[in-house]
């Protein structure tokens, strides 16, 4: 495993983090909005966009996990209490689990519902569960529960980052995950 130098994440890790953050936020917002829309061309279009973003998240999650397996993240500050270190590690691995579980459950749901995923309206992806209305309902519920759980863990992650960024530390936690040219103001 390649060690990360200094207290910052690599440019690749930072890029994957923020790309996924934006895509997950977009997928959650679109998913929440479209769920109660009547069946119209707009809803069908939003479902397709949602599926494309989900497949993109799944692909980026695989790339991110591979990167993480071969590039050790910067160490947490030594003065961070042990329980917070454990909580940070657990939260990160829980996020990784959701990065895979949410899109896979969505893909399974759409397969069971009989609506194939055609990525970017060009690349047909295989259905990996049979068409089954009862299974589709179960998987729709599972997908929604996983998505709400992901949203809750993301909010916890953001809250922890803000809490630590507001502390008077020489190297803010937030700066670890911002591009090096970004100027994150020091805590006041």
Short mmCIF file of C-alpha atoms in Angstrom, two decimals, residues 8 21 24 52 63 80 85 87 93 103 127 149 172:
data_model
loop_
_atom_site.label_atom_id
_atom_site.label_comp_id
_atom_site.label_asym_id
_atom_site.label_seq_id
_atom_site.Cartn_x
_atom_site.Cartn_y
_atom_site.Cartn_z
CA UNK A 8 -3.76 15.76 2.74
CA UNK A 21 -20.58 13.98 -3.30
CA UNK A 24 -25.02 11.50 -4.59
CA UNK A 52 -27.52 6.86 -15.11
CA UNK A 63 -12.63 3.23 -8.67
CA UNK A 80 -8.21 13.09 18.20
CA UNK A 85 -10.98 7.87 15.37
CA UNK A 87 -16.21 6.51 14.60
CA UNK A 93 -16.51 2.14 5.63
CA UNK A 103 -27.19 1.71 -6.70
CA UNK A 127 -30.95 -7.32 -15.86
CA UNK A 149 -29.72 5.66 5.38
CA UNK A 172 -8.22 21.86 9.40
#
